[in-house]
PDB file of C-alpha atoms in Angstrom:
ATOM      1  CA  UNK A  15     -32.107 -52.637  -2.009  1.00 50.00           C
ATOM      2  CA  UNK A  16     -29.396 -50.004  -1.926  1.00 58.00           C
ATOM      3  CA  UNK A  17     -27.110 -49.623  -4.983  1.00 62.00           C
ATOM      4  CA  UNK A  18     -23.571 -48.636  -4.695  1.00 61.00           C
ATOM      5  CA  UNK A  19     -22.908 -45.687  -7.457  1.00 65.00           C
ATOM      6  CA  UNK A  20     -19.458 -46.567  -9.504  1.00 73.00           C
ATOM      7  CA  UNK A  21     -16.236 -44.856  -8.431  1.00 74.00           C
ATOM      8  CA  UNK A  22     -15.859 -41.797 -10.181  1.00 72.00           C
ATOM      9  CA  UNK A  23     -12.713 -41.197 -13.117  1.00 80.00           C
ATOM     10  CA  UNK A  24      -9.766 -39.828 -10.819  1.00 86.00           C
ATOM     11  CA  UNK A  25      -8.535 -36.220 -11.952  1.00 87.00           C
ATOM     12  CA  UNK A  26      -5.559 -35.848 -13.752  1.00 91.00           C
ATOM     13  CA  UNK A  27      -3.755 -33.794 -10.523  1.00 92.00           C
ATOM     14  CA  UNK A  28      -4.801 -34.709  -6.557  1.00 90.00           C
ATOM     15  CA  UNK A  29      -7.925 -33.348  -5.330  1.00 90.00           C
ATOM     16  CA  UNK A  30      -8.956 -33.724  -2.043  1.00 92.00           C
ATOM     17  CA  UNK A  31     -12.428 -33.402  -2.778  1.00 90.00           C
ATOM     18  CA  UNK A  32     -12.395 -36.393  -5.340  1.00 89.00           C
ATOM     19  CA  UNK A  33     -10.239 -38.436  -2.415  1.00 90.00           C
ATOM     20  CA  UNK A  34     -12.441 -38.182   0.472  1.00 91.00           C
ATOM     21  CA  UNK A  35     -15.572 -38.977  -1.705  1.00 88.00           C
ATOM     22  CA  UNK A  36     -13.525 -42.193  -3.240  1.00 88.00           C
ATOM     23  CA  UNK A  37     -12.908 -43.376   0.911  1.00 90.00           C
ATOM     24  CA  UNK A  38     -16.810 -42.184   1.791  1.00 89.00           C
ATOM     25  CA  UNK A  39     -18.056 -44.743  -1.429  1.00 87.00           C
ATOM     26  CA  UNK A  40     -15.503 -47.371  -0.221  1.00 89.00           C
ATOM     27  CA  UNK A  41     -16.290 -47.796   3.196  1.00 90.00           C
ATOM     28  CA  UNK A  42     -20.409 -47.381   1.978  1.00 86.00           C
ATOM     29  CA  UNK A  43     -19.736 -50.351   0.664  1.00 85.00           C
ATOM     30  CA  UNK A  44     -17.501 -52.201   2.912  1.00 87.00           C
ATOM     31  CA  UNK A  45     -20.380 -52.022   5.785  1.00 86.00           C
ATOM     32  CA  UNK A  46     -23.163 -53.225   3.226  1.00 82.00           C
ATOM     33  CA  UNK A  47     -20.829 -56.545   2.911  1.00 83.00           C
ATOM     34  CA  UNK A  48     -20.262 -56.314   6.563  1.00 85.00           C
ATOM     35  CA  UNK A  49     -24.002 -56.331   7.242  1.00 82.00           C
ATOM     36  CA  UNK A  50     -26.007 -57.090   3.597  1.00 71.00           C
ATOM     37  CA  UNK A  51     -29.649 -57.524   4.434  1.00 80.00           C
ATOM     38  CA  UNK A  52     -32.551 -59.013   3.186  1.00 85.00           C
ATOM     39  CA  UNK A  53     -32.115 -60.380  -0.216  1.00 82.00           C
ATOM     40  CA  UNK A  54     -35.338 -60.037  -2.687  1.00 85.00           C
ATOM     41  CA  UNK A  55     -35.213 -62.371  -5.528  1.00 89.00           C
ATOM     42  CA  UNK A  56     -37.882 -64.213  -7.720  1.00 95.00           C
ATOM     43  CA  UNK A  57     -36.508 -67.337  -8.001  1.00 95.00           C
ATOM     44  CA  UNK A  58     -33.929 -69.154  -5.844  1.00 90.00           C
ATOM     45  CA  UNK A  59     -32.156 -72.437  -6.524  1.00 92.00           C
ATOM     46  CA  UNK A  60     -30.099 -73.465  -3.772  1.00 90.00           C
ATOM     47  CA  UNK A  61     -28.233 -76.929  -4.355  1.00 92.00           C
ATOM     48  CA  UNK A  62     -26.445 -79.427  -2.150  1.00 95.00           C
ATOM     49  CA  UNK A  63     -27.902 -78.341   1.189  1.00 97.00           C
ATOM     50  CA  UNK A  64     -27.138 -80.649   4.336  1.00 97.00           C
ATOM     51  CA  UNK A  65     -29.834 -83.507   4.876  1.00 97.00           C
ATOM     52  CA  UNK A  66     -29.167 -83.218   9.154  1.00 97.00           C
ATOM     53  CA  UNK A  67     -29.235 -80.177  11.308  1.00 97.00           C
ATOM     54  CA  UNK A  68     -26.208 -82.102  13.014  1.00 97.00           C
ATOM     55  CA  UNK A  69     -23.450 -79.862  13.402  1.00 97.00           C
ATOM     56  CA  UNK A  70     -24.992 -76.274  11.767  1.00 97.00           C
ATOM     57  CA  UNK A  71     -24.851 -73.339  13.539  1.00 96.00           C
ATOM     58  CA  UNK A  72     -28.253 -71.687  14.352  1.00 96.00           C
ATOM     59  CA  UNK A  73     -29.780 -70.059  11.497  1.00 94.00           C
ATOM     60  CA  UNK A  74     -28.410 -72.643   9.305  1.00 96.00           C
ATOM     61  CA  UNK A  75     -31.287 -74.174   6.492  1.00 96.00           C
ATOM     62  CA  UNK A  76     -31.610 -77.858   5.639  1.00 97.00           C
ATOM     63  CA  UNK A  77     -33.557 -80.029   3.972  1.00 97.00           C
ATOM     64  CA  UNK A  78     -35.224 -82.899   5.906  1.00 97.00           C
ATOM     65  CA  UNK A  79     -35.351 -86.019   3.331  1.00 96.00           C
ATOM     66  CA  UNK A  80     -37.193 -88.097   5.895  1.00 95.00           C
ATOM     67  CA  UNK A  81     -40.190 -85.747   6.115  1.00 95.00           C
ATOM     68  CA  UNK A  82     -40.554 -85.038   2.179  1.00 94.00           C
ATOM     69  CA  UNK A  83     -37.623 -82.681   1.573  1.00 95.00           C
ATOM     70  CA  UNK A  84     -38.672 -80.257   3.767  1.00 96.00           C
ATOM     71  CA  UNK A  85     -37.242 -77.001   3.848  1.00 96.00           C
ATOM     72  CA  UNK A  86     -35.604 -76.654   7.936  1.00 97.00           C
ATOM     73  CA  UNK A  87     -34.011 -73.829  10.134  1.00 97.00           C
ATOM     74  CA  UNK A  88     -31.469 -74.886  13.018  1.00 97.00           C
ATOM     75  CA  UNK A  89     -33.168 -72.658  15.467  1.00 96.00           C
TER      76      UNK A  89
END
């Protein structure tokens, strides 16, 4: 999991230096949300998922009621 470091205070006059390294951070972290990766987490709780693959895109998870609520990909 990479971690995006907080923009740094701005000087009080332009600095070009300070600028380009603002722009560098910002588009860091415009192509994490662009492409975010696996997500590691303990727990999940994931509510109001579709009971039908009908109509999902591939990739898409739902749960099957008619087999025990299992878990499904659309593959």
């Amino acid at each position: 999991m990479s971690i995006i470091a907080p923009l740094p205070f701005a000087p009080d006059t332009y600095d070009q230096r300070y600028f380009n390294e603002t722009l560098r951070t910002l588009n860091f972290y415009f192509r994490q949300l662009q492409n975010p990766g696996d997500v590691v987490a303990s727990t999940l709780r994931v509510t109001a998922l579709p009971t039908a693959a009908a109509g999902l895109p591939s990739g898409s998870i739902w749960v099957d009621t008619a087999a025990a609520y299992v878990l499904k990909m659309v593959p």
